[in-house]
Short mmCIF file of C-alpha atoms and ligand atoms in Angstrom, two decimals:
data_model
loop_
_atom_site.label_atom_id
_atom_site.label_comp_id
_atom_site.label_asym_id
_atom_site.label_seq_id
_atom_site.Cartn_x
_atom_site.Cartn_y
_atom_site.Cartn_z
CA MET A 1 32.10 20.78 -56.04
CA GLN A 2 32.42 17.20 -57.20
CA LEU A 3 28.71 16.53 -56.55
CA SER A 4 26.00 19.11 -56.54
CA VAL A 5 22.36 18.17 -55.99
CA GLN A 6 19.92 21.01 -56.56
CA ARG A 7 16.27 21.13 -55.47
CA ILE A 8 15.66 17.42 -56.12
CA VAL A 9 12.04 16.30 -55.81
CA ARG A 10 10.84 12.70 -56.20
CA ARG A 11 7.20 11.80 -55.61
CA PHE A 12 5.64 8.36 -55.32
CA GLY A 13 1.92 9.00 -55.66
CA PRO A 14 0.97 11.41 -52.88
CA VAL A 15 4.26 10.79 -50.98
CA ALA A 16 7.24 13.07 -51.64
CA ALA A 17 10.19 10.75 -50.91
CA LEU A 18 12.42 13.76 -51.66
CA GLY A 19 10.91 17.14 -50.96
CA GLY A 20 13.50 19.49 -52.47
CA VAL A 21 16.99 18.36 -51.50
CA ASP A 22 20.10 20.50 -51.92
CA LEU A 23 23.50 18.96 -51.29
CA GLU A 24 27.10 19.72 -52.19
CA VAL A 25 30.02 17.35 -51.73
CA ALA A 26 33.57 18.58 -52.26
CA GLU A 27 36.25 16.56 -54.02
CA GLY A 28 37.77 13.98 -51.66
CA GLU A 29 35.14 14.64 -48.99
CA PHE A 30 33.37 11.93 -46.98
CA LEU A 31 29.81 13.06 -46.40
CA THR A 32 27.24 10.97 -44.54
CA ILE A 33 23.48 11.12 -44.96
CA LEU A 34 22.02 10.16 -41.60
CA GLY A 35 18.32 9.58 -41.18
CA PRO A 36 15.71 7.13 -39.96
CA SER A 37 14.22 4.43 -42.15
CA GLY A 38 11.89 5.91 -44.78
CA SER A 39 13.44 9.39 -44.70
CA GLY A 40 14.43 9.22 -48.39
CA LYS A 41 18.12 8.30 -48.17
CA THR A 42 18.07 5.48 -50.73
CA THR A 43 15.89 7.47 -53.11
CA LEU A 44 18.42 10.31 -52.98
CA LEU A 45 21.29 7.93 -53.68
CA LYS A 46 19.41 6.35 -56.59
CA ALA A 47 18.78 9.78 -58.10
CA ILE A 48 22.49 10.51 -57.88
CA ALA A 49 23.46 7.11 -59.33
CA GLY A 50 20.88 7.29 -62.12
CA PHE A 51 18.54 4.50 -60.99
CA GLU A 52 15.80 7.00 -60.25
CA ILE A 53 14.94 10.03 -62.37
CA PRO A 54 13.82 12.92 -60.19
CA ASP A 55 10.57 14.79 -60.94
CA GLU A 56 12.35 18.10 -60.40
CA GLY A 57 15.86 19.32 -59.80
CA THR A 58 19.36 18.76 -61.10
CA VAL A 59 22.30 16.46 -60.39
CA LEU A 60 25.75 17.76 -61.34
CA LEU A 61 28.84 15.53 -61.26
CA GLY A 62 32.13 17.32 -61.70
CA GLY A 63 30.13 20.27 -63.03
CA GLU A 64 28.39 18.15 -65.68
CA ASP A 65 24.58 17.85 -65.68
CA VAL A 66 23.87 14.10 -65.37
CA THR A 67 20.24 14.36 -64.19
CA LEU A 68 18.99 12.26 -67.10
CA ALA A 69 22.15 10.24 -67.88
CA PRO A 70 21.97 6.44 -67.52
CA PRO A 71 23.87 4.95 -64.56
CA ARG A 72 26.84 3.59 -66.52
CA GLN A 73 27.62 6.99 -68.01
CA ARG A 74 28.01 8.55 -64.58
CA ASP A 75 31.15 6.73 -63.42
CA VAL A 76 29.76 6.22 -59.95
CA GLY A 77 30.75 3.27 -57.73
CA MET A 78 28.06 1.80 -55.47
CA VAL A 79 27.90 -0.60 -52.54
CA PHE A 80 24.61 -1.77 -51.04
CA GLN A 81 23.75 -3.54 -47.82
CA ASN A 82 23.15 -6.92 -49.47
CA TYR A 83 26.52 -7.32 -51.25
CA ALA A 84 24.96 -7.90 -54.70
CA LEU A 85 27.97 -9.84 -56.00
CA PHE A 86 27.52 -12.08 -59.03
CA PRO A 87 27.26 -15.51 -57.36
CA HIS A 88 28.61 -17.51 -60.33
CA LEU A 89 31.70 -15.30 -60.84
CA THR A 90 34.89 -15.55 -58.81
CA VAL A 91 36.09 -12.70 -56.64
CA ALA A 92 38.55 -11.57 -59.32
CA GLN A 93 35.87 -11.79 -62.04
CA ASN A 94 33.46 -9.78 -59.90
CA VAL A 95 36.02 -7.06 -59.37
CA ALA A 96 37.04 -7.11 -63.05
CA PHE A 97 33.44 -6.67 -64.23
CA PRO A 98 33.27 -2.84 -64.28
CA LEU A 99 36.59 -2.71 -66.17
CA GLU A 100 35.44 -5.24 -68.74
CA MET A 101 32.22 -3.30 -69.23
CA ARG A 102 34.45 -0.34 -70.01
CA ARG A 103 36.49 -2.50 -72.41
CA ARG A 104 39.81 -1.91 -70.67
CA PRO A 105 42.79 -3.88 -72.06
CA ARG A 106 43.30 -7.29 -70.48
CA ALA A 107 46.69 -6.46 -68.91
CA GLU A 108 45.29 -3.33 -67.28
CA VAL A 109 42.31 -5.30 -65.91
CA ALA A 110 44.60 -7.90 -64.35
CA ARG A 111 46.85 -5.27 -62.81
CA ARG A 112 44.01 -3.16 -61.40
CA VAL A 113 42.16 -6.16 -59.97
CA GLU A 114 45.32 -7.29 -58.24
CA ASP A 115 46.01 -3.80 -56.87
CA VAL A 116 42.53 -3.27 -55.49
CA LEU A 117 42.29 -6.77 -53.99
CA ARG A 118 45.51 -6.01 -52.16
CA LEU A 119 44.01 -2.73 -50.92
CA VAL A 120 41.11 -4.60 -49.32
CA GLU A 121 43.44 -7.36 -48.12
CA LEU A 122 41.91 -10.11 -50.24
CA GLN A 123 44.85 -10.71 -52.58
CA SER A 124 44.78 -14.47 -52.05
CA PHE A 125 40.97 -14.76 -52.49
CA GLY A 126 40.71 -13.96 -56.21
CA GLY A 127 39.78 -17.50 -57.20
CA ARG A 128 36.99 -18.01 -54.67
CA LEU A 129 33.27 -17.74 -55.27
CA PRO A 130 31.24 -15.29 -53.18
CA ARG A 131 29.53 -18.09 -51.24
CA GLN A 132 32.96 -19.24 -50.02
CA LEU A 133 33.47 -15.90 -48.25
CA SER A 134 32.20 -14.45 -44.98
CA GLY A 135 29.81 -11.49 -45.02
CA GLY A 136 32.59 -9.06 -44.22
CA GLN A 137 34.81 -10.44 -46.97
CA GLN A 138 31.95 -10.25 -49.48
CA GLN A 139 31.43 -6.63 -48.57
CA ARG A 140 35.12 -5.93 -49.13
CA VAL A 141 34.81 -7.49 -52.59
CA ALA A 142 31.81 -5.25 -53.28
CA LEU A 143 33.90 -2.29 -52.17
CA ALA A 144 36.80 -3.34 -54.40
CA ARG A 145 34.42 -3.66 -57.36
CA ALA A 146 33.00 -0.19 -56.65
CA VAL A 147 36.39 1.55 -56.66
CA VAL A 148 38.40 -0.49 -59.21
CA PHE A 149 37.54 1.74 -62.18
CA GLY A 150 38.41 5.00 -60.41
CA PRO A 151 34.86 6.36 -59.99
CA ARG A 152 34.14 10.08 -59.80
CA LEU A 153 31.97 9.36 -56.78
CA LEU A 154 31.52 6.46 -54.36
CA LEU A 155 28.03 5.80 -53.00
CA LEU A 156 27.56 3.50 -50.01
CA ASP A 157 24.01 2.61 -48.93
CA GLU A 158 24.09 1.16 -45.40
CA PRO A 159 26.91 -1.18 -46.45
CA PHE A 160 27.50 -2.64 -42.97
CA GLY A 161 23.85 -3.10 -41.98
CA ALA A 162 23.99 -6.89 -42.19
CA LEU A 163 27.24 -7.32 -40.28
CA ASP A 164 27.88 -7.86 -36.58
CA ARG A 165 29.28 -5.05 -34.47
CA LYS A 166 32.97 -6.06 -34.38
CA LEU A 167 33.10 -6.58 -38.12
CA ARG A 168 31.23 -3.35 -38.75
CA GLU A 169 33.78 -1.42 -36.71
CA SER A 170 36.77 -2.87 -38.53
CA LEU A 171 35.14 -2.24 -41.93
CA GLN A 172 34.33 1.34 -40.95
CA LEU A 173 38.04 1.94 -40.41
CA GLU A 174 38.94 0.10 -43.59
CA VAL A 175 36.52 2.08 -45.76
CA ARG A 176 37.80 5.32 -44.30
CA ARG A 177 41.43 4.30 -44.95
CA LEU A 178 40.63 3.29 -48.54
CA GLN A 179 38.63 6.47 -49.12
CA ARG A 180 41.48 8.64 -47.85
CA SER A 181 44.23 6.84 -49.74
CA LEU A 182 42.30 7.04 -53.04
CA ARG A 183 40.93 10.53 -52.23
CA LEU A 184 37.48 9.33 -53.20
CA THR A 185 34.54 11.68 -53.02
CA THR A 186 32.13 9.62 -50.96
CA LEU A 187 28.48 9.76 -50.01
CA PHE A 188 27.72 7.31 -47.24
CA ILE A 189 24.27 6.43 -45.96
CA THR A 190 23.42 5.18 -42.54
CA HIS A 191 20.65 5.27 -39.95
CA ASP A 192 23.25 4.69 -37.24
CA GLN A 193 24.27 7.96 -35.59
CA GLU A 194 27.35 6.47 -33.96
CA GLU A 195 28.60 5.27 -37.33
CA ALA A 196 27.95 8.73 -38.80
CA LEU A 197 29.91 10.43 -36.02
CA ILE A 198 32.85 8.04 -36.38
CA MET A 199 33.23 8.18 -40.15
CA SER A 200 32.25 11.54 -41.54
CA ASP A 201 33.92 14.76 -42.56
CA ARG A 202 30.40 16.23 -42.57
CA ILE A 203 26.97 14.85 -41.77
CA ALA A 204 23.64 15.72 -43.37
CA VAL A 205 20.69 14.75 -41.19
CA MET A 206 17.64 13.80 -43.21
CA ASP A 207 14.00 13.46 -42.18
CA LYS A 208 10.80 13.17 -44.23
CA GLY A 209 12.54 13.75 -47.55
CA ARG A 210 14.40 16.86 -46.46
CA ILE A 211 17.85 17.66 -45.17
CA GLN A 212 17.33 19.10 -41.73
CA GLN A 213 20.90 20.22 -41.11
CA ILE A 214 24.32 19.74 -42.62
CA GLY A 215 27.63 20.39 -40.91
CA LEU A 216 30.63 19.09 -39.03
CA PRO A 217 29.82 16.22 -36.66
CA GLY A 218 30.85 18.27 -33.62
CA ASP A 219 28.72 21.25 -34.67
CA LEU A 220 25.63 19.14 -35.24
CA TYR A 221 26.10 17.52 -31.87
CA ALA A 222 26.68 20.76 -29.97
CA ARG A 223 24.30 23.04 -31.87
CA PRO A 224 21.49 21.09 -33.52
CA ALA A 225 19.24 23.31 -35.62
CA THR A 226 16.04 21.42 -34.91
CA ARG A 227 14.50 19.27 -32.23
CA PHE A 228 14.68 16.29 -34.59
CA VAL A 229 18.46 16.66 -35.04
CA ALA A 230 18.98 17.15 -31.29
CA ASP A 231 17.07 13.96 -30.59
CA PHE A 232 18.42 11.82 -33.43
CA LEU A 233 22.12 12.57 -33.08
CA GLY A 234 23.41 11.45 -29.70
CA GLU A 235 21.53 11.16 -26.45
CA SER A 236 19.81 14.23 -25.19
CA ASN A 237 17.82 15.84 -22.43
CA LEU A 238 15.30 18.15 -24.04
CA LEU A 239 14.17 20.40 -21.21
CA GLU A 240 10.90 22.23 -21.85
CA GLY A 241 10.36 25.54 -20.11
CA THR A 242 9.37 29.15 -20.43
CA ALA A 243 11.78 31.82 -21.57
CA SER A 244 11.69 35.42 -20.41
CA ALA A 245 14.54 37.31 -22.07
CA ALA A 246 17.86 36.33 -20.48
CA SER A 247 16.67 33.27 -18.59
CA ALA A 248 14.31 30.31 -18.82
CA SER A 249 12.24 28.73 -16.11
CA ILE A 250 12.86 24.97 -16.28
CA PRO A 251 10.87 22.56 -14.06
CA GLY A 252 13.19 20.93 -11.54
CA PHE A 253 16.07 23.36 -12.09
CA GLY A 254 14.35 26.73 -11.63
CA GLU A 255 15.75 29.76 -13.45
CA VAL A 256 18.46 28.90 -16.00
CA PRO A 257 20.47 31.83 -17.42
CA LEU A 258 20.64 31.92 -21.23
CA ALA A 259 23.69 33.07 -23.19
CA ALA A 260 21.50 34.69 -25.86
CA PRO A 261 18.19 36.32 -24.86
CA GLN A 262 15.11 34.47 -26.12
CA PRO A 263 11.66 35.78 -26.95
CA ALA A 264 9.20 35.27 -24.06
CA GLY A 265 7.33 31.99 -24.37
CA PRO A 266 7.97 28.26 -24.62
CA VAL A 267 11.58 27.20 -25.07
CA THR A 268 13.46 23.89 -25.41
CA LEU A 269 16.93 23.52 -23.95
CA LEU A 270 19.27 20.75 -25.01
CA LEU A 271 21.48 19.37 -22.29
CA ARG A 272 23.67 16.43 -23.26
CA PRO A 273 23.88 13.66 -20.61
CA GLU A 274 27.62 14.24 -20.14
CA ALA A 275 26.93 17.90 -19.21
CA LEU A 276 24.81 16.84 -16.23
CA ARG A 277 27.07 16.42 -13.17
CA LEU A 278 26.75 14.51 -9.92
CA GLY A 279 28.71 14.43 -6.72
CA GLY A 280 30.96 16.96 -5.02
CA GLU A 281 31.40 19.38 -7.90
CA VAL A 282 27.65 20.02 -8.17
CA GLU A 283 27.43 22.50 -5.28
CA ALA A 284 29.54 24.98 -7.27
CA LEU A 285 27.21 24.86 -10.29
CA PRO A 286 24.51 27.51 -10.71
CA CYS A 287 21.77 25.15 -12.02
CA ARG A 288 20.86 22.30 -9.72
CA ALA A 289 18.03 19.88 -9.08
CA ARG A 290 17.25 17.03 -6.69
CA GLY A 291 16.30 13.71 -8.17
CA THR A 292 15.91 10.01 -7.52
CA VAL A 293 18.07 7.55 -9.42
CA VAL A 294 15.65 5.33 -11.34
CA GLU A 295 18.19 3.25 -13.24
CA THR A 296 21.97 2.88 -13.50
CA VAL A 297 23.65 1.30 -16.50
CA PHE A 298 27.32 0.41 -16.34
CA LEU A 299 29.06 1.17 -19.66
CA GLY A 300 32.71 0.51 -18.89
CA LEU A 301 34.33 3.93 -19.05
CA SER A 302 31.17 5.64 -17.89
CA ALA A 303 27.84 4.98 -16.26
CA LYS A 304 24.47 6.18 -17.48
CA LEU A 305 21.95 7.21 -14.87
CA ARG A 306 18.28 7.88 -15.37
CA LEU A 307 16.92 10.25 -12.73
CA ARG A 308 13.44 11.47 -11.88
CA LEU A 309 13.72 15.10 -10.81
CA GLN A 310 11.64 16.47 -7.96
CA ASP A 311 8.98 18.66 -9.62
CA GLY A 312 10.61 17.98 -12.98
CA PRO A 313 11.03 15.50 -15.82
CA GLU A 314 13.24 12.42 -16.09
CA VAL A 315 16.79 13.18 -17.21
CA LEU A 316 19.82 11.18 -18.31
CA ALA A 317 23.27 11.73 -16.87
CA ARG A 318 26.47 10.15 -18.11
CA VAL A 319 29.26 10.15 -15.58
CA PRO A 320 32.86 9.07 -16.16
CA LEU A 321 34.09 6.13 -14.07
CA ARG A 322 37.53 5.36 -12.74
CA PRO A 323 38.37 1.73 -11.99
CA SER A 324 39.10 2.34 -8.31
CA ALA A 325 36.29 4.83 -7.62
CA PRO A 326 32.99 3.73 -6.08
CA PRO A 327 29.87 3.84 -8.30
CA PRO A 328 28.38 7.37 -8.50
CA ALA A 329 24.97 6.52 -7.06
CA ALA A 330 22.73 3.54 -6.47
CA GLU A 331 19.20 3.03 -7.76
CA GLY A 332 16.69 4.57 -5.39
CA GLU A 333 19.18 7.08 -3.98
CA VAL A 334 18.26 10.77 -3.92
CA VAL A 335 21.04 12.93 -5.34
CA THR A 336 21.71 16.48 -6.49
CA VAL A 337 22.53 16.98 -10.16
CA GLY A 338 23.67 20.16 -11.80
CA PHE A 339 24.98 21.78 -14.93
CA SER A 340 26.75 24.86 -16.09
CA PRO A 341 24.61 27.24 -18.20
CA GLU A 342 27.32 27.35 -20.91
CA ASP A 343 26.58 23.68 -21.59
CA VAL A 344 23.00 24.44 -22.60
CA HIS A 345 21.94 24.90 -26.21
CA VAL A 346 18.61 26.54 -27.07
CA VAL A 347 16.95 24.36 -29.72
CA PRO A 348 15.50 26.68 -32.39
CA ARG A 349 11.74 26.46 -32.92
CA ALA A 350 10.79 24.76 -36.19
P1 ADP B 1 15.30 5.23 -46.64
O1 ADP B 1 16.35 4.74 -47.56
O2 ADP B 1 15.70 6.47 -45.91
O3 ADP B 1 14.82 4.18 -45.70
P2 ADP B 1 13.66 5.40 -49.04
O4 ADP B 1 14.35 6.38 -49.91
O5 ADP B 1 13.85 3.96 -49.36
O6 ADP B 1 14.04 5.70 -47.51
O7 ADP B 1 12.10 5.69 -49.06
C1 ADP B 1 11.56 6.99 -48.82
C2 ADP B 1 10.06 6.95 -48.96
O8 ADP B 1 9.70 6.71 -50.31
C3 ADP B 1 9.40 5.85 -48.16
O9 ADP B 1 8.17 6.33 -47.67
C4 ADP B 1 9.20 4.76 -49.19
O10 ADP B 1 8.13 3.92 -48.83
C5 ADP B 1 8.92 5.54 -50.45
N1 ADP B 1 9.35 4.82 -51.66
C6 ADP B 1 10.64 4.56 -52.00
N2 ADP B 1 10.70 3.91 -53.17
C7 ADP B 1 9.42 3.78 -53.61
C8 ADP B 1 8.81 3.21 -54.79
N3 ADP B 1 9.54 2.66 -55.76
N4 ADP B 1 7.46 3.26 -54.87
C9 ADP B 1 6.71 3.83 -53.90
N5 ADP B 1 7.21 4.38 -52.78
C10 ADP B 1 8.55 4.36 -52.62
MG1 MG B 2 17.39 2.91 -47.59
#
C-alpha cells in the first residue's frame, strides 16, 4: 500500500472530526473520499499531508511512518479549492517553487517546469501572473505545481468547487488523464457524488468522521451498506416495510419477494429510480403499484417522474426517452409502476 491510514482520531474540543478512520490506497490508485460538508474530509487530508497531527492513529506513506513528520518531508502534492497560487510569481515560478525548495539544479527545474506545463496544456502561459488567468487555468497551474516534483501521493481537496459545470467536467477528465499517465497515487475529496462516480477507481463514503463504506463505485451504488450511503450516492427510493422471512410487505406494492430471507421486523428496501418501470412492460412484473404522477422533469435522455402511490409513499422513477416516442406520462395521470424483485437491495440495519 502506498498510503495506509490506521485508526486516526482527531478531536476538536468535544467534537471528534475523525472518529477512528482506516484507509488504504494502492500505488497508482485514484481513491475518492465522498461526504457531506463537515464530515471530516479536509481534516483527514490534513492529517495525511502533515498540517494536522492526529490525537491517535498512524499514517504510513510507502510503508514509512510519517504521522509526526512535517509536511515538506512527506513528498505529498496538494491542490485546494481556492487555487492558493503565489500572486506575485509567474506561472513558471509558481510551478518551479517545489523544485527550488528541494534545491534541484537549475537546468532540471527548467526542464521539469516546461514538461509539466505542457502536460496541463499551459506551455505558452509560463510568463503570466495568476491574476491574468481564468479560474480553470489557475487550477491547472496548481495541479502542475502539485505534481512537478514527482510526489509519492497527490491530495486534491474539492479542487473544482469554485468552477462552473462545463469547466469542472473538462478538468475532471484532465486530472484523470494526468493521474493515469503519471501513475500517481491520488486521494481526491468531493461532496459531489456524480463527480465521485465519474472519477474514481474506488470511493470511500464518509459521514460524521467515519468511513461508512469503501468499494468500487458500482458496488456502492448497487449494494450500499448503510442507509446513509444509499441516500447519499445516487437517487434512491427507500421503501419502508415489514419483513417476514422470504418476503417483505411494502405499502403500495404489497408482498415483495426477497432474494435473501430477512429476520421478521422492519426492513428498508432500496429501489433505484431506473429500476422502477412504467408502461407496457409493467404488467409482466411481479411487483406493481398504482400511482399519480405528481411531477415530470425532462432530462434529455431520460425523464424523471415523481409519483404518489395509492396507499403508499412517493417514489421516483427514471424512464429512458427516445426522440420520436411520446412522453411516458403527464402530470396528474394515474399509472401503474412496477419493478423486478432482483432489482431490490435490502439496506442493512445500522
Ligand atoms: P469537511 O472537509 O468534510 O467539510 P472538516 O474536516 O473541515 O469537514 O471538518 C470536520 C469537523 O471538524 C467539522 O465539524 C468542523 O467544524 C470541525 N473542525 C475542523 N477543523 C477545526 C478546527 N481547526 N477547530 C475546530 N473545529 C474544527
Ligand atoms: Mg473540506
